[in-house]
Coordinates of C-alpha atoms and ligand atoms in Angstrom, one line a residue:
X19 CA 19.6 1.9 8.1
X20 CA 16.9 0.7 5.5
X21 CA 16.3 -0.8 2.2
X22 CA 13.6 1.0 0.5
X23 CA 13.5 -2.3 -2.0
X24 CA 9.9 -3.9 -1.6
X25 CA 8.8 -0.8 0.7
X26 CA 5.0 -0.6 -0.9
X27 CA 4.3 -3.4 1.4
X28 CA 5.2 -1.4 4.6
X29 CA 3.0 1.4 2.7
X30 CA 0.3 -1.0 2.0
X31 CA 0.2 -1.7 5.8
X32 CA 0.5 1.8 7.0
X33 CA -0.8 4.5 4.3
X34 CA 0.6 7.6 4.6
X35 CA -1.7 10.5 5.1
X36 CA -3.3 12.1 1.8
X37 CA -3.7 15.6 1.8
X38 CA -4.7 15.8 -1.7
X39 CA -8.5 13.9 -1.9
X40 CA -11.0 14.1 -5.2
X41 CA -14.3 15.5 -4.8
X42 CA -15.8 13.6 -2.1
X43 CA -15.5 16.8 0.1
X44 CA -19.5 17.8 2.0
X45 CA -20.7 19.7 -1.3
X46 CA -24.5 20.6 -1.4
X47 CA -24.9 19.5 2.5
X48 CA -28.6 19.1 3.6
X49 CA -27.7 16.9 7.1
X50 CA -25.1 16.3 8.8
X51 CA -25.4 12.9 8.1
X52 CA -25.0 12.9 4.8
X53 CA -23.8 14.6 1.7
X54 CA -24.6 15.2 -1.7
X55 CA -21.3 14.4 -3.7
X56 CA -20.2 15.5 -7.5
X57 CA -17.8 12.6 -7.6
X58 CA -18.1 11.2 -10.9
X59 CA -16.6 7.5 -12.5
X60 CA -14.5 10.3 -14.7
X61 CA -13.3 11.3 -11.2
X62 CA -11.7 7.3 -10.5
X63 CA -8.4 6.6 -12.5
X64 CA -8.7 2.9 -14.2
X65 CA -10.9 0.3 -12.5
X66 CA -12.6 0.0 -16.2
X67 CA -14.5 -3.1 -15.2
X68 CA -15.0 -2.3 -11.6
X69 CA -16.6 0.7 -12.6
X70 CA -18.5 -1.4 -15.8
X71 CA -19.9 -3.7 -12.6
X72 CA -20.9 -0.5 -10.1
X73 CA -22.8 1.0 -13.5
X74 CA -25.2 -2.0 -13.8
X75 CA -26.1 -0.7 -9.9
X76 CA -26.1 3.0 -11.1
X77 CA -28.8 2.4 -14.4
X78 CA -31.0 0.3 -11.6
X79 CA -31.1 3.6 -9.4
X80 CA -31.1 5.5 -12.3
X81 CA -34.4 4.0 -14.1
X82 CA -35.5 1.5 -11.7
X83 CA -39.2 1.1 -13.5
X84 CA -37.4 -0.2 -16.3
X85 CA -35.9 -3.3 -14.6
X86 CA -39.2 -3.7 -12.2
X87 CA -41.2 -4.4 -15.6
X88 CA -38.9 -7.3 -16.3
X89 CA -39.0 -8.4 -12.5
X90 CA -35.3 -7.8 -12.0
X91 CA -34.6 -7.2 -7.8
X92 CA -32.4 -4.3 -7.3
X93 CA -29.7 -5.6 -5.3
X94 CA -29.2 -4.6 -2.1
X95 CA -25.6 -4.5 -1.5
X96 CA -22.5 -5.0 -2.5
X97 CA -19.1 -5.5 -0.8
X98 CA -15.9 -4.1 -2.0
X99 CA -12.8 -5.5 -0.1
X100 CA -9.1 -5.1 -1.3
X101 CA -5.6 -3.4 0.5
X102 CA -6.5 0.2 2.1
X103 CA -6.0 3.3 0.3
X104 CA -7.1 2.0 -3.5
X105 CA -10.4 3.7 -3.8
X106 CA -13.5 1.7 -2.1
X107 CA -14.3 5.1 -0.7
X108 CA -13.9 6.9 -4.0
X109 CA -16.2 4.8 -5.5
X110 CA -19.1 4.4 -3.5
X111 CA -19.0 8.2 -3.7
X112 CA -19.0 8.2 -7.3
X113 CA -22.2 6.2 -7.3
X114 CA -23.9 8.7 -5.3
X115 CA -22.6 11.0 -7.3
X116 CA -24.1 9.5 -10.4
X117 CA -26.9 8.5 -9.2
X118 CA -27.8 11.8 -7.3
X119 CA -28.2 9.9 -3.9
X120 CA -28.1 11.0 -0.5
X121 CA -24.4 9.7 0.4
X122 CA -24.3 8.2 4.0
X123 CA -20.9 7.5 4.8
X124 CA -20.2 5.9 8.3
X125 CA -17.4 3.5 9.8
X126 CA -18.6 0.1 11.4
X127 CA -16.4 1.3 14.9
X128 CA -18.7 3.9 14.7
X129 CA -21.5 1.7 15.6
X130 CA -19.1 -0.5 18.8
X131 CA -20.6 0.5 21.8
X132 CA -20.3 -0.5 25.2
X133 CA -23.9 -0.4 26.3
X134 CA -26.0 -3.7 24.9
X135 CA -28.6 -2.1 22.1
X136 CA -27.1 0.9 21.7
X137 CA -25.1 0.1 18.0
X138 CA -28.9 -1.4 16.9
X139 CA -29.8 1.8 18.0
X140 CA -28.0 3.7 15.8
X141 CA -27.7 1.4 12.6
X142 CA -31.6 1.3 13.0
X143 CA -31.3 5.3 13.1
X144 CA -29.4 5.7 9.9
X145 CA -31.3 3.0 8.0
X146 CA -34.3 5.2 9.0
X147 CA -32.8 8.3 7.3
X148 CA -31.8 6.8 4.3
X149 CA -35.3 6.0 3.8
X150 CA -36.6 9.1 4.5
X151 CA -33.6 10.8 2.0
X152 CA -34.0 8.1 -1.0
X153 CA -32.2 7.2 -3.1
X154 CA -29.5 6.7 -0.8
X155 CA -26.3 5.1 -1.2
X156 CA -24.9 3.3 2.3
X157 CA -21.3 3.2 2.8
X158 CA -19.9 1.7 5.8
X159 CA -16.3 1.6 5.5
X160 CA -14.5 -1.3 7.9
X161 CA -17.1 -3.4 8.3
X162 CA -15.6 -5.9 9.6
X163 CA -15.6 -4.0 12.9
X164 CA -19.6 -4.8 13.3
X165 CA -20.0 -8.2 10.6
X166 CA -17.1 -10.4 11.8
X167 CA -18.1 -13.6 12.2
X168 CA -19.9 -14.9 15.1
X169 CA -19.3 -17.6 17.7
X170 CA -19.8 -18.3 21.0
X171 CA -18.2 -16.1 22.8
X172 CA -19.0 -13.3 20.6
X173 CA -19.6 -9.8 22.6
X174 CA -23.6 -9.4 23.2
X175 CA -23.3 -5.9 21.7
X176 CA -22.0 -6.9 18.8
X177 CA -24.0 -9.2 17.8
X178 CA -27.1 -7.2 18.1
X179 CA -25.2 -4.5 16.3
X180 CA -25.0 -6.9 13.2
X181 CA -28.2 -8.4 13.5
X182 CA -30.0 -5.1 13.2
X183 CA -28.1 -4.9 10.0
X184 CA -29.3 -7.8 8.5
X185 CA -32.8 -6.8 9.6
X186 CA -32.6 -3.2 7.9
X187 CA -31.1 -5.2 4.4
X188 CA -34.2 -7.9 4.7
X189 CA -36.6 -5.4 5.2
X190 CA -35.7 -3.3 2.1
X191 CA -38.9 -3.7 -0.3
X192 CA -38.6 -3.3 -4.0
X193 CA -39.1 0.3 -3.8
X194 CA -36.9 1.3 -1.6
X195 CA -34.0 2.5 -3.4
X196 CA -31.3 2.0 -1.5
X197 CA -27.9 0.3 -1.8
X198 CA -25.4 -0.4 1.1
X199 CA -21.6 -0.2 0.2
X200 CA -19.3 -2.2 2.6
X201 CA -15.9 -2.0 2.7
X202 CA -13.4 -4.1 3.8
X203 CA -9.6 -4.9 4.5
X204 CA -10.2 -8.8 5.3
X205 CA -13.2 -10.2 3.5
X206 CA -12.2 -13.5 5.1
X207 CA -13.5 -11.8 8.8
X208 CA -16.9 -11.5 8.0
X209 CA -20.0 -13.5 9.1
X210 CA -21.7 -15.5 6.8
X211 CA -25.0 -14.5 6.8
X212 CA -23.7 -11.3 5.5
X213 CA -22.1 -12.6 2.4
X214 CA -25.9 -14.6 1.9
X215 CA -27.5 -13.8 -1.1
X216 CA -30.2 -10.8 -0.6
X217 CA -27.4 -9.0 1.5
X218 CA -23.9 -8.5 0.2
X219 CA -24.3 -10.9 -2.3
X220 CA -21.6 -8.9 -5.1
X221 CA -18.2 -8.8 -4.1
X222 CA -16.1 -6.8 -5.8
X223 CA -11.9 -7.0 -5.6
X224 CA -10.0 -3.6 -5.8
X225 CA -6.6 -4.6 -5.6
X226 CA -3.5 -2.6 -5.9
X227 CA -3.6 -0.7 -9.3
X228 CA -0.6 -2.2 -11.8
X229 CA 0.9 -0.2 -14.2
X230 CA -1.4 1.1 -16.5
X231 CA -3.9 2.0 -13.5
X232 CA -1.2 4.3 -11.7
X233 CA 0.0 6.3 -14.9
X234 CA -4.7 6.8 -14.9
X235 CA -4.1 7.7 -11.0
X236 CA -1.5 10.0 -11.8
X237 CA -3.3 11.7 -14.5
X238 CA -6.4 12.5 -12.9
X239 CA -4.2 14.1 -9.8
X240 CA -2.0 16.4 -12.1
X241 CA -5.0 17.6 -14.7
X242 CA -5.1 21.0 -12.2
X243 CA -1.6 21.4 -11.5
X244 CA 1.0 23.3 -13.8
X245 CA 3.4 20.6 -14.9
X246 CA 6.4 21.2 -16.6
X247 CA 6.2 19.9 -20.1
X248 CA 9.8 17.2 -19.5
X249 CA 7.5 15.4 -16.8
X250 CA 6.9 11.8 -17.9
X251 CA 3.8 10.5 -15.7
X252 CA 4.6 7.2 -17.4
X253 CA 8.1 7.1 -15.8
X254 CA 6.9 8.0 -12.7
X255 CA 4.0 5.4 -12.7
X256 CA 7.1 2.4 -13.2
X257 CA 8.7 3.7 -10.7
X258 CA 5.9 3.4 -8.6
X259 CA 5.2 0.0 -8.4
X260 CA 3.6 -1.5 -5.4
X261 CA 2.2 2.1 -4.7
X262 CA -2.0 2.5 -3.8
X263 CA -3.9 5.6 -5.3
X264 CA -3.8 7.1 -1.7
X265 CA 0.2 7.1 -1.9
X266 CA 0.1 8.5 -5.9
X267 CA -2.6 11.2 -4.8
X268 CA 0.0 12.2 -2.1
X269 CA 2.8 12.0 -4.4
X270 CA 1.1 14.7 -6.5
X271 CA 0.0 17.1 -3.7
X272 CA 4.0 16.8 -2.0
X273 CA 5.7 17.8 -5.6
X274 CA 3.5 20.5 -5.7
X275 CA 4.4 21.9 -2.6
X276 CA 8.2 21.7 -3.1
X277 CA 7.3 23.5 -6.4
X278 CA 5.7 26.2 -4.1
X279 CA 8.7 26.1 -1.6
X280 CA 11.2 26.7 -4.5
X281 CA 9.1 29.6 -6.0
X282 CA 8.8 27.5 -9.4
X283 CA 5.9 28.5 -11.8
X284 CA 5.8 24.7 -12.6
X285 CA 6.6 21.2 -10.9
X286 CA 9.1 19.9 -11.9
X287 CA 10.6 15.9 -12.5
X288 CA 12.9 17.2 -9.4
X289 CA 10.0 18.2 -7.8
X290 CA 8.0 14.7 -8.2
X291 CA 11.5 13.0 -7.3
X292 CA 11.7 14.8 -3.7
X293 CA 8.2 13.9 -3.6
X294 CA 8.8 10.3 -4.3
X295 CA 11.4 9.8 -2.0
X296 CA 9.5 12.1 0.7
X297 CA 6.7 9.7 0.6
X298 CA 8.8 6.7 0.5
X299 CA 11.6 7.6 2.9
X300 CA 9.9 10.6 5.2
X301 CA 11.1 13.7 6.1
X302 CA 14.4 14.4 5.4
X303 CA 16.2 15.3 8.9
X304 CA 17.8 19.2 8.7
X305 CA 19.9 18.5 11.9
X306 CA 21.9 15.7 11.6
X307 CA 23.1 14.5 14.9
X308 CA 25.4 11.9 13.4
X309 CA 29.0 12.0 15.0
X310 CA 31.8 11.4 12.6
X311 CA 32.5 7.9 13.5
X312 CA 28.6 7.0 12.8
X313 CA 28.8 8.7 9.4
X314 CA 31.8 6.1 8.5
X315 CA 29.5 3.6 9.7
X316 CA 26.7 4.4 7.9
X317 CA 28.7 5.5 4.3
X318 CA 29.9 1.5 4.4
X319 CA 26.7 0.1 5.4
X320 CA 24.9 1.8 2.2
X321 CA 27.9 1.4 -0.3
X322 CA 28.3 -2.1 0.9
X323 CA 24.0 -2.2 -0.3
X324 CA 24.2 -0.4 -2.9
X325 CA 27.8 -2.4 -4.5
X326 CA 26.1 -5.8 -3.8
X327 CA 22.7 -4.7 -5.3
X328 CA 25.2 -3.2 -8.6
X329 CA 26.7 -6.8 -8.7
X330 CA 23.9 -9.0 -8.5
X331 CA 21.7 -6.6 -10.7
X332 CA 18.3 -7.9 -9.7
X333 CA 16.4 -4.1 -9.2
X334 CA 18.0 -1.1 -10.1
X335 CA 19.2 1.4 -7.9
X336 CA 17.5 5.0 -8.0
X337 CA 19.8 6.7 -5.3
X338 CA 22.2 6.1 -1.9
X339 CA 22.0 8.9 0.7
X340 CA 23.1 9.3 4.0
X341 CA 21.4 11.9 5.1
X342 CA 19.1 10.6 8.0
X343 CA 15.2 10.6 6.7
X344 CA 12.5 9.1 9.1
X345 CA 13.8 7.1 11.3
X346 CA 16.5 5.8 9.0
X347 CA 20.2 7.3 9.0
X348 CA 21.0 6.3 5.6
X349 CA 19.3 4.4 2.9
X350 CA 19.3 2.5 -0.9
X351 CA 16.5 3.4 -3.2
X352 CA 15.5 1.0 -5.5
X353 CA 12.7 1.2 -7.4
X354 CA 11.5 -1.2 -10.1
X355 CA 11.2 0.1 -13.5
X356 CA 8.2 -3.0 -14.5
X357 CA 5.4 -4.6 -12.3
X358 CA 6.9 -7.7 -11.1
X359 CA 4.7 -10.1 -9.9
X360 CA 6.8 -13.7 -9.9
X361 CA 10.8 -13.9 -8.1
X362 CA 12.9 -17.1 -9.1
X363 CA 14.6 -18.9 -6.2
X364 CA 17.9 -17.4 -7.0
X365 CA 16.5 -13.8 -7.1
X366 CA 15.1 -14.3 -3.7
X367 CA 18.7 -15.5 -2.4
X368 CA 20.1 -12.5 -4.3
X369 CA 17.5 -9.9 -2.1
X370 CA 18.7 -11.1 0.7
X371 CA 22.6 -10.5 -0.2
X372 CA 21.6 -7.4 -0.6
X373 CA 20.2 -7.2 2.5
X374 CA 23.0 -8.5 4.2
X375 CA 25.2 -6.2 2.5
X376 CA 25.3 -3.7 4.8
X377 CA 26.4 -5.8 8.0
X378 CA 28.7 -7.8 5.8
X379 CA 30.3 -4.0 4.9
X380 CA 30.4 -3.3 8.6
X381 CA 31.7 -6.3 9.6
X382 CA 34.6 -6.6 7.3
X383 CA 35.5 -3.2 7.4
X384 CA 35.5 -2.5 11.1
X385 CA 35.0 -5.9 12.6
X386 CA 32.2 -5.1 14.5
X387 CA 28.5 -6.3 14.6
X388 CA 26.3 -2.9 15.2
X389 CA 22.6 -2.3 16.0
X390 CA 22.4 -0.6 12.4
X391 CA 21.2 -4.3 10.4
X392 CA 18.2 -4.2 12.2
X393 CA 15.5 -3.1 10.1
X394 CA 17.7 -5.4 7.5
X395 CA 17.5 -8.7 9.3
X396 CA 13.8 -8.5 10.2
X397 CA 13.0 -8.3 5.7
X398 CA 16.0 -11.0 5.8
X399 CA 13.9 -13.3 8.5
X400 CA 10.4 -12.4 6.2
X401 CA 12.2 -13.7 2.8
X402 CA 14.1 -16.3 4.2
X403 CA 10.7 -17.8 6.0
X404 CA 8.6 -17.0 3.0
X405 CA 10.8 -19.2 1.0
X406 CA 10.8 -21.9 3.2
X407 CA 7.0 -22.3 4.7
X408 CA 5.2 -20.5 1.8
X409 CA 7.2 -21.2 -1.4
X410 CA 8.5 -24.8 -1.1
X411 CA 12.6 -23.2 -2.0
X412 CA 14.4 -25.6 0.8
X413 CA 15.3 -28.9 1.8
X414 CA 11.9 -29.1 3.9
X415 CA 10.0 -29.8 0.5
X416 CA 7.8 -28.6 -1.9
X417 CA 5.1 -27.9 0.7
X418 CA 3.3 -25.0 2.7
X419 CA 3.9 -25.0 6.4
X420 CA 0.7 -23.4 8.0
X421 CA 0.6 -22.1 11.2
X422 CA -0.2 -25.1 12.9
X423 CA 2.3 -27.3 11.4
X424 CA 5.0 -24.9 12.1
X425 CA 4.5 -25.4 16.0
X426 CA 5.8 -28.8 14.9
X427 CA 8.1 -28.1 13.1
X428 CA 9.8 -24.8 14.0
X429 CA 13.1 -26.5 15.0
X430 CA 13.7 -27.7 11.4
X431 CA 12.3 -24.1 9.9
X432 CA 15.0 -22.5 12.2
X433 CA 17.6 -24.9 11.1
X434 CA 17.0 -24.2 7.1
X435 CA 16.6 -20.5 7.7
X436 CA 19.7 -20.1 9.5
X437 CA 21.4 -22.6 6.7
X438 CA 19.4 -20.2 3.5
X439 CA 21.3 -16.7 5.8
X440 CA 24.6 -18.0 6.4
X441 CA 25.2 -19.2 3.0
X442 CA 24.0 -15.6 1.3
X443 CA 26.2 -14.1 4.0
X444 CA 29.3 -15.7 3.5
X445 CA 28.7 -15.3 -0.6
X446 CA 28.0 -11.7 0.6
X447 CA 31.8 -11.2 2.2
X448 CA 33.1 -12.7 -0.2
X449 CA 32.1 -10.6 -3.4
X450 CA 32.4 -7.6 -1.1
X451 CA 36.3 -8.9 -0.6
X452 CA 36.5 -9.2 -4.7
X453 CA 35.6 -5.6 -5.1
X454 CA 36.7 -3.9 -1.7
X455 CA 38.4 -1.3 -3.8
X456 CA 35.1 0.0 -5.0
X457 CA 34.2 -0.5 -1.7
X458 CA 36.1 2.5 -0.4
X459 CA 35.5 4.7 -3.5
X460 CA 31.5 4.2 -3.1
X461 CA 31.7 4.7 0.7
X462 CA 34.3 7.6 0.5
X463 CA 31.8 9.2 -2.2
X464 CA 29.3 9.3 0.3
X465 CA 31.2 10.4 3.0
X466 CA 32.0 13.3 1.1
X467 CA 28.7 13.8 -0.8
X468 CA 26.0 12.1 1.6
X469 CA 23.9 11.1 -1.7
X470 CA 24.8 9.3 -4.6
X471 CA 22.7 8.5 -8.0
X472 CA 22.8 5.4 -9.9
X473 CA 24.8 7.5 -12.6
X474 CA 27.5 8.2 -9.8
X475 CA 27.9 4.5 -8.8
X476 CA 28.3 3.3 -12.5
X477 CA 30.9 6.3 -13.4
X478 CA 32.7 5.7 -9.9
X479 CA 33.0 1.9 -10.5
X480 CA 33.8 2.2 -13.8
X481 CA 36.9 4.7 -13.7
X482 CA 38.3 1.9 -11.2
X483 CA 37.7 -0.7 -13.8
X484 CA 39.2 1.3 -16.5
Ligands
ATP513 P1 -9.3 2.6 3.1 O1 -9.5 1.1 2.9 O2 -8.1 3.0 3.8 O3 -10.6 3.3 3.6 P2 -10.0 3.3 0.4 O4 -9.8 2.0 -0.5 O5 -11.4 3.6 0.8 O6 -9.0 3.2 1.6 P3 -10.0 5.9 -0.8 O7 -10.2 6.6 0.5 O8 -11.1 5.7 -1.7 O9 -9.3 4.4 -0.4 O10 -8.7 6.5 -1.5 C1 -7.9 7.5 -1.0 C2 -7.5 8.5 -2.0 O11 -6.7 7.9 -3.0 C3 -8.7 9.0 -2.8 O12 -9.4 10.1 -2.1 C4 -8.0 9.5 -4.0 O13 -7.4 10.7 -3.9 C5 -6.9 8.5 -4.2 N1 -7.3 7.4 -5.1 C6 -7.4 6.0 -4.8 N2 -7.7 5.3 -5.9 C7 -7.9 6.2 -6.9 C8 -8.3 6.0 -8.3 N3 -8.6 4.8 -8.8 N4 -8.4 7.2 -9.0 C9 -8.2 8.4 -8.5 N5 -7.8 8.6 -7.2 C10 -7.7 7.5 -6.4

């Protein structure tokens, strides 16, 4: 049973797959090694000053006589690193789409080989090419799969890999009109003498896009589709907090196919809802195997979430279901409606009631401990560590506890996690004893209904009040 509260993380992690990609696709394609793209900047949502940066790089390829007069070097590369799925490979496209270049674009595993020579080989081979097909634009996505840093008992291969690399950026003269693009997860991995200047010596951030990027995202992936006029795409870009352009690309392509499924002429909010919760939750299961007693089960463990989350009000709920999606058999949607970036002490304590929630339902309900708090304690164990080691919230101090010191200290970490838990849990019980009644009126609603909007809960807990 899961908590969909803070689930862009898992999404950061692990994108889900994007069916719905901009123009990067093999227009105009003279080799098989490389393409010819018509992305434009129009083509990448927001990133105004990423894109301000990358169009310094564009004017040099674009009229390089003009900044050889004055001396100027062209550089030589540039390194964009940031979570997956928020546009590196967009954008390097989009300067060889401006810029007309030949677009080469490889992944550094592509160049791990077993055999001693044989990556030189090939990086050698490509730099060869993109002389030959200049201007060319470079992109080597993961590159920290052939430039993590050396040491000595780096792999042979590797190494000659990336110094063949560094040899093909030295040897660039000043005419040869071409820029390599690396990309990277973990810009911490990489060797130094490719961050030197001459080499990747610009390094550009693409973070996760905040508000005002996503509602840009959105835009640019609805301009083709029919979309009914009641759609807000600034709604949808609150609710969408945490999410990567790859995930609000996706979004987009899945409401347009429910609108197909359901015959509509136009998508509809319903259809970008399903779509929302398809990308957050996964498919929704058709064939629920869940035997009467596990349905109980589950209807407590969500109303007990969802009640808790209702009473300490820290993120609103969107919807309860207990219809098995993914692998979870019932879940809490709570989704944001503003970019939060900071999280007081006591609104950390108050995610992990929530949390807790469900097994403290369970527990006082049917006096059991199941296997269903699972996917809940490991978030519990995160926040509760997070606190302690990263954010100075316990009695250890206001310090950070680094890997190494933790060896030394885990014994006292244990001892103040387990202290942070079993307070929130026992305050947990205890508000879900104060209002048992609506308790059994959220849980019997589900039962009944297997989903349950926000509207629902309020109206249900209100008539009781009343
Ligand atoms: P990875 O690190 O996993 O390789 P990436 O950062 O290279 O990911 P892209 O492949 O460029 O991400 O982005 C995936 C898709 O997400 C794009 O093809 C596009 O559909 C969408 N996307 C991401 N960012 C933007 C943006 N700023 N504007 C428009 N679309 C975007």
């Amino acid at each position: 049973m899961k908590m969909f509260d803070n689930l862009f993380k898992k999404l950061n992690n692990k994108p889900v797959p994007v069916f719905a990609q901009t123009k990067i696709e093999k227009e105009t394609k003279d080799d098989s090694s490389y393409t010819k793209p018509k992305t434009t900047f129009n083509d990448v949502a927001g990133l105004e000053e990423i894109k301000e940066e990358l169009f310094e790089i564009v004017d040099f390829m674009r009229f390089p006589d003009k900044y050889k007069k004055m001396g100027a070097k062209i550089p030589k590369g540039v390194l964009f690193y940031g979570p997956p799925g928020t546009g590196k490979t967009l954008l390097a496209s989009a300067v060889a789409g401006e810029t007309n270049s030949a677009f080469f674009n490889v992944t550094g595993s592509e160049f791990v080989e077993k055999y001693v020579g044989v990556g030189a080989k090939r990086v050698r081979a490509l730099f060869d090419r993109a002389r030959k097909e200049a201007p060319s634009i470079i992109f080597i996505d993961e590159i920290d799969a052939i430039g993590a840093k050396r040491h000595s008992e780096s792999n042979n291969e590797k190494d000659q890999t990336l110094n063949q690399l560094l040899v093909e950026m030295d040897g660039f003269t000043k005419d040869s009109n071409i820029i390599v693009i690396g990309a990277t997860n973990r810009l911490d991995l990489l060797d130094e003498a490719l961050l030197r200047p001459g080499r990747f010596d610009r390094h550009v951030h693409i973070g996760s896009p905040n508000y005002h990027t996503r509602h840009e995202i959105l835009k640019v992936h609805t301009k083709d589709k029919p979309i009914d006029k009641k759609v807000d795409l600034n709604i949808l870009a609150k609710k969408t907090h945490g999410f990567n352009g790859a995930h609000l690309a996706n979004i987009a392509n899945e409401a347009a196919i429910f609108a197909v499924r359901e015959n509509s002429s136009v998508i509809t909010e319903n259809h970008f809802d399903k779509a929302l919760e398809r990308v957050i939750a996964g498919l929704e299961s058709k064939t629920s195997t869940l035997i009467e007693k596990e349905k109980r089960i589950v209807s407590y463990h969500e109303a007990g979430h969802a009640l808790v989350s209702d009473l300490v009000g820290i993120c609103p709920i969107q919807k309860i279901s207990i219809v098995p999606r993914g692998q979870a058999l019932g879940y809490v949607l709570q989704l944001p409606d503003e970019d939060r970036y900071i999280y007081t002490k006591d609104e950390l304590l108050s995610k992990i009631k929530i949390l807790l929630a469900g097994k403290a339902s369970e527990e006082l309900i049917f006096n059991h401990k199941s296997t269903g708090a699972k996917d809940d304690l490991k978030k519990v164990t995160d926040i509760a560590n997070q606190m302690i080691c990263e954010y100075g919230m316990s009695d250890l101090g206001f310090m950070t506890i680094d890997n190494k010191n933790k060896t030394f200290l885990t014994e006292k970490i244990q001892k103040e996690a387990n202290s942070i838990v079993e307070n929130c849990y026992k305050e947990t019980l205890e508000l879900l004893r104060e209002n048992i009644n609506d308790l059994h009126i959220v849980s019997n609603h589900l039962f009944e209904n297997e989903t349950m909007t926000h509207e629902e809960l309020k109206s249900l807990i209100r008539k009781e009040m009343c």
